[in-house]
C-alpha cells in the first residue's frame, strides 16, 4: 500500500519541480482587465506610446535607397529582450532598433527610429518576463514590481494608453500583461 501511494505521487512531484523555460525570440504583449473595464487584446505601438484598440504606426520609408519595403509588410507590434538585462526593444529592422522605456509621466513608450535619445527621467531597465504558474502557466511581463494600467484616451472612449505605476488619470484599470511568442516583419514604428 505504501508503495502505491509513493508511486502515484511521484509523477506529480516531478512535474511540479521541473521548471519550464521562458521562450526566446520575439513576442507580442496582450493585456487583460476584468474590472471595471473588460479589455483583452494585443497592444500596439503608435506615435511613441503603446495602446489598446488603436492601430499601429508601422512604417517603411520608400525614399531610403536600396531598402526593399516588400520585405517589411508587418504591422504587428512585437518585442524582443534588449542586449542589457531587464531591457526591452521593439522587434524591428531599422538600424539601431527602437528601445522601450517608461516615460517620466509613467507612459510605456519607445524611441524614434534612428535615435537612442530618451527624455530626461526615462527608465529603460526593470522589465521582466516570467512564467505564472496559475491559469495554465502563461508568460507574463512586469516592470520593477509596479502595476501596469490602461487609461482612457481623451480622443476616444474605446482607446486606452498603457502606463506603468500610478497615474493621475481617471478611470484607469489595472491589467495583466501577457507575453505571447510571435515574430515581426515591421521595419519601424513612427514616434
PDB file of C-alpha atoms in Angstrom:
ATOM      1  CA  UNK A   1       0.000   0.000   0.000  1.00  0.00           C
ATOM      2  CA  UNK A   2       2.753   2.476   0.850  1.00  0.00           C
ATOM      3  CA  UNK A   3       4.445   1.739  -2.464  1.00  0.00           C
ATOM      4  CA  UNK A   4       1.315   2.591  -4.471  1.00  0.00           C
ATOM      5  CA  UNK A   5       0.911   5.919  -2.659  1.00  0.00           C
ATOM      6  CA  UNK A   6       4.533   6.862  -3.296  1.00  0.00           C
ATOM      7  CA  UNK A   7       4.423   5.769  -6.928  1.00  0.00           C
ATOM      8  CA  UNK A   8       1.181   7.646  -7.599  1.00  0.00           C
ATOM      9  CA  UNK A   9       2.511  10.928  -6.162  1.00  0.00           C
ATOM     10  CA  UNK A  10       5.982  10.721  -7.705  1.00  0.00           C
ATOM     11  CA  UNK A  11       4.937  11.818 -11.245  1.00  0.00           C
ATOM     12  CA  UNK A  12       3.061  14.792  -9.782  1.00  0.00           C
ATOM     13  CA  UNK A  13       6.078  15.791  -7.676  1.00  0.00           C
ATOM     14  CA  UNK A  14       8.371  15.545 -10.679  1.00  0.00           C
ATOM     15  CA  UNK A  15       6.096  17.671 -12.859  1.00  0.00           C
ATOM     16  CA  UNK A  16       5.991  20.425 -10.244  1.00  0.00           C
ATOM     17  CA  UNK A  17       9.752  20.540  -9.706  1.00  0.00           C
ATOM     18  CA  UNK A  18      10.770  20.782 -13.377  1.00  0.00           C
ATOM     19  CA  UNK A  19      10.743  24.455 -14.375  1.00  0.00           C
ATOM     20  CA  UNK A  20       9.592  25.273 -17.892  1.00  0.00           C
ATOM     21  CA  UNK A  21      11.828  27.650 -19.811  1.00  0.00           C
ATOM     22  CA  UNK A  22      10.705  31.049 -21.000  1.00  0.00           C
ATOM     23  CA  UNK A  23      10.778  31.005 -24.829  1.00  0.00           C
ATOM     24  CA  UNK A  24      13.410  33.156 -26.520  1.00  0.00           C
ATOM     25  CA  UNK A  25      12.827  35.311 -29.575  1.00  0.00           C
ATOM     26  CA  UNK A  26      10.205  37.964 -30.142  1.00  0.00           C
ATOM     27  CA  UNK A  27       6.761  38.194 -28.579  1.00  0.00           C
ATOM     28  CA  UNK A  28       3.546  40.182 -28.562  1.00  0.00           C
ATOM     29  CA  UNK A  29       2.085  41.801 -25.475  1.00  0.00           C
ATOM     30  CA  UNK A  30      -1.598  41.403 -24.746  1.00  0.00           C
ATOM     31  CA  UNK A  31      -3.461  42.864 -21.819  1.00  0.00           C
ATOM     32  CA  UNK A  32      -6.393  41.576 -19.842  1.00  0.00           C
ATOM     33  CA  UNK A  33      -8.568  43.535 -17.475  1.00  0.00           C
ATOM     34  CA  UNK A  34     -11.739  42.313 -15.815  1.00  0.00           C
ATOM     35  CA  UNK A  35     -12.884  45.162 -13.608  1.00  0.00           C
ATOM     36  CA  UNK A  36     -14.002  47.920 -14.001  1.00  0.00           C
ATOM     37  CA  UNK A  37     -13.061  47.584 -17.701  1.00  0.00           C
ATOM     38  CA  UNK A  38     -13.282  44.392 -19.709  1.00  0.00           C
ATOM     39  CA  UNK A  39     -10.300  44.502 -22.035  1.00  0.00           C
ATOM     40  CA  UNK A  40      -8.385  41.716 -23.760  1.00  0.00           C
ATOM     41  CA  UNK A  41      -6.286  42.296 -26.836  1.00  0.00           C
ATOM     42  CA  UNK A  42      -2.797  42.902 -28.143  1.00  0.00           C
ATOM     43  CA  UNK A  43      -1.309  46.337 -27.523  1.00  0.00           C
ATOM     44  CA  UNK A  44       0.096  48.292 -30.454  1.00  0.00           C
ATOM     45  CA  UNK A  45       2.899  50.836 -30.880  1.00  0.00           C
ATOM     46  CA  UNK A  46       1.595  54.158 -32.142  1.00  0.00           C
ATOM     47  CA  UNK A  47       3.405  57.519 -32.247  1.00  0.00           C
ATOM     48  CA  UNK A  48       5.741  56.830 -29.344  1.00  0.00           C
ATOM     49  CA  UNK A  49       3.297  55.085 -26.983  1.00  0.00           C
ATOM     50  CA  UNK A  50       1.503  51.777 -26.515  1.00  0.00           C
ATOM     51  CA  UNK A  51      -2.229  51.495 -26.920  1.00  0.00           C
ATOM     52  CA  UNK A  52      -5.197  49.192 -26.617  1.00  0.00           C
ATOM     53  CA  UNK A  53      -7.668  49.468 -29.532  1.00  0.00           C
ATOM     54  CA  UNK A  54      -5.507  51.788 -31.670  1.00  0.00           C
ATOM     55  CA  UNK A  55      -3.879  50.919 -34.998  1.00  0.00           C
ATOM     56  CA  UNK A  56      -0.087  50.528 -35.056  1.00  0.00           C
ATOM     57  CA  UNK A  57       2.030  53.241 -36.714  1.00  0.00           C
ATOM     58  CA  UNK A  58       4.354  50.845 -38.538  1.00  0.00           C
ATOM     59  CA  UNK A  59       6.308  52.373 -41.396  1.00  0.00           C
ATOM     60  CA  UNK A  60       8.793  51.526 -44.116  1.00  0.00           C
ATOM     61  CA  UNK A  61      10.203  54.655 -45.774  1.00  0.00           C
ATOM     62  CA  UNK A  62      10.126  54.297 -49.573  1.00  0.00           C
ATOM     63  CA  UNK A  63      12.713  57.047 -50.015  1.00  0.00           C
ATOM     64  CA  UNK A  64      15.610  55.045 -48.477  1.00  0.00           C
ATOM     65  CA  UNK A  65      17.835  53.925 -51.318  1.00  0.00           C
ATOM     66  CA  UNK A  66      18.202  50.147 -51.556  1.00  0.00           C
ATOM     67  CA  UNK A  67      15.507  49.410 -48.973  1.00  0.00           C
ATOM     68  CA  UNK A  68      13.031  46.802 -50.219  1.00  0.00           C
ATOM     69  CA  UNK A  69       9.839  47.568 -48.284  1.00  0.00           C
ATOM     70  CA  UNK A  70       8.163  44.413 -49.647  1.00  0.00           C
ATOM     71  CA  UNK A  71      10.277  42.540 -47.071  1.00  0.00           C
ATOM     72  CA  UNK A  72       8.652  44.540 -44.236  1.00  0.00           C
ATOM     73  CA  UNK A  73       4.870  44.395 -44.656  1.00  0.00           C
ATOM     74  CA  UNK A  74       4.280  43.848 -40.940  1.00  0.00           C
ATOM     75  CA  UNK A  75       2.099  45.995 -38.756  1.00  0.00           C
ATOM     76  CA  UNK A  76       2.092  43.804 -35.658  1.00  0.00           C
ATOM     77  CA  UNK A  77       3.894  45.222 -32.624  1.00  0.00           C
ATOM     78  CA  UNK A  78       6.396  42.631 -31.427  1.00  0.00           C
ATOM     79  CA  UNK A  79       9.008  42.946 -28.684  1.00  0.00           C
ATOM     80  CA  UNK A  80      12.384  41.389 -28.016  1.00  0.00           C
ATOM     81  CA  UNK A  81      14.614  41.373 -24.950  1.00  0.00           C
ATOM     82  CA  UNK A  82      17.294  44.033 -25.099  1.00  0.00           C
ATOM     83  CA  UNK A  83      21.028  43.448 -25.058  1.00  0.00           C
ATOM     84  CA  UNK A  84      21.161  44.716 -21.457  1.00  0.00           C
ATOM     85  CA  UNK A  85      19.421  42.599 -18.820  1.00  0.00           C
ATOM     86  CA  UNK A  86      15.979  43.966 -17.907  1.00  0.00           C
ATOM     87  CA  UNK A  87      15.550  45.977 -21.106  1.00  0.00           C
ATOM     88  CA  UNK A  88      13.076  45.528 -23.968  1.00  0.00           C
ATOM     89  CA  UNK A  89      13.073  46.774 -27.559  1.00  0.00           C
ATOM     90  CA  UNK A  90      10.638  46.679 -30.438  1.00  0.00           C
ATOM     91  CA  UNK A  91      11.378  43.805 -32.831  1.00  0.00           C
ATOM     92  CA  UNK A  92      12.083  45.965 -35.885  1.00  0.00           C
ATOM     93  CA  UNK A  93      14.589  46.017 -38.734  1.00  0.00           C
ATOM     94  CA  UNK A  94      15.501  49.712 -38.601  1.00  0.00           C
ATOM     95  CA  UNK A  95      19.256  50.185 -37.859  1.00  0.00           C
ATOM     96  CA  UNK A  96      19.753  50.887 -34.163  1.00  0.00           C
ATOM     97  CA  UNK A  97      16.367  49.426 -33.234  1.00  0.00           C
ATOM     98  CA  UNK A  98      13.793  51.127 -31.043  1.00  0.00           C
ATOM     99  CA  UNK A  99      14.146  50.976 -27.247  1.00  0.00           C
ATOM    100  CA  UNK A 100      11.101  50.580 -24.987  1.00  0.00           C
ATOM    101  CA  UNK A 101      11.085  52.727 -21.842  1.00  0.00           C
ATOM    102  CA  UNK A 102       8.855  54.196 -19.166  1.00  0.00           C
ATOM    103  CA  UNK A 103       8.458  57.958 -19.640  1.00  0.00           C
ATOM    104  CA  UNK A 104       8.601  60.343 -16.663  1.00  0.00           C
ATOM    105  CA  UNK A 105       4.764  60.503 -16.650  1.00  0.00           C
ATOM    106  CA  UNK A 106       4.590  56.674 -16.496  1.00  0.00           C
ATOM    107  CA  UNK A 107       3.586  56.126 -20.147  1.00  0.00           C
ATOM    108  CA  UNK A 108       5.032  52.966 -21.684  1.00  0.00           C
ATOM    109  CA  UNK A 109       6.931  54.440 -24.642  1.00  0.00           C
ATOM    110  CA  UNK A 110       9.548  53.787 -27.337  1.00  0.00           C
ATOM    111  CA  UNK A 111      12.310  55.752 -29.053  1.00  0.00           C
ATOM    112  CA  UNK A 112      12.077  57.249 -32.528  1.00  0.00           C
ATOM    113  CA  UNK A 113      13.721  55.368 -35.424  1.00  0.00           C
ATOM    114  CA  UNK A 114      17.477  56.034 -35.833  1.00  0.00           C
ATOM    115  CA  UNK A 115      17.712  57.634 -32.385  1.00  0.00           C
ATOM    116  CA  UNK A 116      18.602  56.411 -28.933  1.00  0.00           C
ATOM    117  CA  UNK A 117      17.510  59.727 -27.395  1.00  0.00           C
ATOM    118  CA  UNK A 118      15.418  59.394 -24.242  1.00  0.00           C
ATOM    119  CA  UNK A 119      13.601  62.098 -22.299  1.00  0.00           C
ATOM    120  CA  UNK A 120      15.201  63.123 -19.015  1.00  0.00           C
ATOM    121  CA  UNK A 121      13.929  60.821 -16.254  1.00  0.00           C
ATOM    122  CA  UNK A 122      13.033  57.927 -18.597  1.00  0.00           C
ATOM    123  CA  UNK A 123      13.592  54.409 -17.205  1.00  0.00           C
ATOM    124  CA  UNK A 124      14.799  51.632 -19.521  1.00  0.00           C
ATOM    125  CA  UNK A 125      15.570  48.774 -17.112  1.00  0.00           C
ATOM    126  CA  UNK A 126      13.229  46.786 -14.910  1.00  0.00           C
ATOM    127  CA  UNK A 127      11.300  44.703 -17.460  1.00  0.00           C
ATOM    128  CA  UNK A 128      10.906  41.054 -16.509  1.00  0.00           C
ATOM    129  CA  UNK A 129       9.233  38.128 -18.267  1.00  0.00           C
ATOM    130  CA  UNK A 130       8.254  35.234 -16.019  1.00  0.00           C
ATOM    131  CA  UNK A 131       6.034  32.186 -16.078  1.00  0.00           C
ATOM    132  CA  UNK A 132       2.989  32.460 -13.848  1.00  0.00           C
ATOM    133  CA  UNK A 133       2.111  29.034 -12.504  1.00  0.00           C
ATOM    134  CA  UNK A 134      -1.592  29.897 -12.359  1.00  0.00           C
ATOM    135  CA  UNK A 135      -4.144  29.641 -15.142  1.00  0.00           C
ATOM    136  CA  UNK A 136      -2.126  27.382 -17.450  1.00  0.00           C
ATOM    137  CA  UNK A 137       1.293  28.914 -16.744  1.00  0.00           C
ATOM    138  CA  UNK A 138       1.234  31.874 -19.176  1.00  0.00           C
ATOM    139  CA  UNK A 139       4.299  34.049 -19.732  1.00  0.00           C
ATOM    140  CA  UNK A 140       3.744  37.390 -18.005  1.00  0.00           C
ATOM    141  CA  UNK A 141       5.551  40.742 -18.236  1.00  0.00           C
ATOM    142  CA  UNK A 142       6.166  43.024 -15.298  1.00  0.00           C
ATOM    143  CA  UNK A 143       8.103  46.206 -14.687  1.00  0.00           C
ATOM    144  CA  UNK A 144      10.068  46.642 -11.447  1.00  0.00           C
ATOM    145  CA  UNK A 145       7.179  45.353  -9.318  1.00  0.00           C
ATOM    146  CA  UNK A 146       4.895  48.204 -10.378  1.00  0.00           C
ATOM    147  CA  UNK A 147       1.361  47.766 -11.631  1.00  0.00           C
ATOM    148  CA  UNK A 148       0.602  48.244 -15.316  1.00  0.00           C
ATOM    149  CA  UNK A 149      -2.593  50.126 -16.116  1.00  0.00           C
ATOM    150  CA  UNK A 150      -4.709  51.070 -19.127  1.00  0.00           C
ATOM    151  CA  UNK A 151      -6.063  54.624 -19.057  1.00  0.00           C
ATOM    152  CA  UNK A 152      -8.737  56.015 -21.384  1.00  0.00           C
ATOM    153  CA  UNK A 153      -7.583  58.358 -24.099  1.00  0.00           C
ATOM    154  CA  UNK A 154      -9.294  61.735 -24.476  1.00  0.00           C
ATOM    155  CA  UNK A 155      -9.600  61.036 -28.236  1.00  0.00           C
ATOM    156  CA  UNK A 156     -11.964  58.063 -27.883  1.00  0.00           C
ATOM    157  CA  UNK A 157     -13.796  56.217 -25.122  1.00  0.00           C
ATOM    158  CA  UNK A 158     -12.656  52.872 -26.627  1.00  0.00           C
ATOM    159  CA  UNK A 159      -8.908  53.672 -26.830  1.00  0.00           C
ATOM    160  CA  UNK A 160      -6.606  53.161 -23.820  1.00  0.00           C
ATOM    161  CA  UNK A 161      -2.968  54.124 -23.304  1.00  0.00           C
ATOM    162  CA  UNK A 162      -0.673  51.816 -21.325  1.00  0.00           C
ATOM    163  CA  UNK A 163       1.102  53.210 -18.232  1.00  0.00           C
ATOM    164  CA  UNK A 164       3.415  51.762 -15.591  1.00  0.00           C
ATOM    165  CA  UNK A 165       2.756  52.549 -11.941  1.00  0.00           C
ATOM    166  CA  UNK A 166       0.223  55.095 -10.794  1.00  0.00           C
ATOM    167  CA  UNK A 167      -1.062  57.918 -12.966  1.00  0.00           C
ATOM    168  CA  UNK A 168      -3.175  60.949 -12.279  1.00  0.00           C
ATOM    169  CA  UNK A 169      -5.603  59.760 -14.952  1.00  0.00           C
ATOM    170  CA  UNK A 170      -9.204  58.992 -14.143  1.00  0.00           C
ATOM    171  CA  UNK A 171     -10.822  55.597 -14.751  1.00  0.00           C
ATOM    172  CA  UNK A 172      -7.581  53.670 -15.247  1.00  0.00           C
ATOM    173  CA  UNK A 173      -7.758  49.915 -14.892  1.00  0.00           C
ATOM    174  CA  UNK A 174      -5.056  47.561 -13.639  1.00  0.00           C
ATOM    175  CA  UNK A 175      -4.214  44.965 -16.309  1.00  0.00           C
ATOM    176  CA  UNK A 176      -2.494  41.589 -16.523  1.00  0.00           C
ATOM    177  CA  UNK A 177       0.199  41.650 -19.200  1.00  0.00           C
ATOM    178  CA  UNK A 178       0.881  38.504 -21.224  1.00  0.00           C
ATOM    179  CA  UNK A 179       3.896  37.942 -23.493  1.00  0.00           C
ATOM    180  CA  UNK A 180       2.935  35.607 -26.323  1.00  0.00           C
ATOM    181  CA  UNK A 181       5.591  34.191 -28.653  1.00  0.00           C
ATOM    182  CA  UNK A 182       5.405  35.723 -32.122  1.00  0.00           C
ATOM    183  CA  UNK A 183       7.523  37.299 -34.809  1.00  0.00           C
ATOM    184  CA  UNK A 184       7.553  40.608 -36.593  1.00  0.00           C
ATOM    185  CA  UNK A 185       8.370  41.815 -40.062  1.00  0.00           C
ATOM    186  CA  UNK A 186       7.928  45.526 -39.370  1.00  0.00           C
ATOM    187  CA  UNK A 187      10.682  47.891 -40.411  1.00  0.00           C
ATOM    188  CA  UNK A 188       9.990  50.643 -37.837  1.00  0.00           C
ATOM    189  CA  UNK A 189       7.252  52.407 -35.898  1.00  0.00           C
ATOM    190  CA  UNK A 190       6.861  56.182 -36.068  1.00  0.00           C
ATOM    191  CA  UNK A 191       7.200  58.050 -32.823  1.00  0.00           C
TER     192      UNK A 191
END
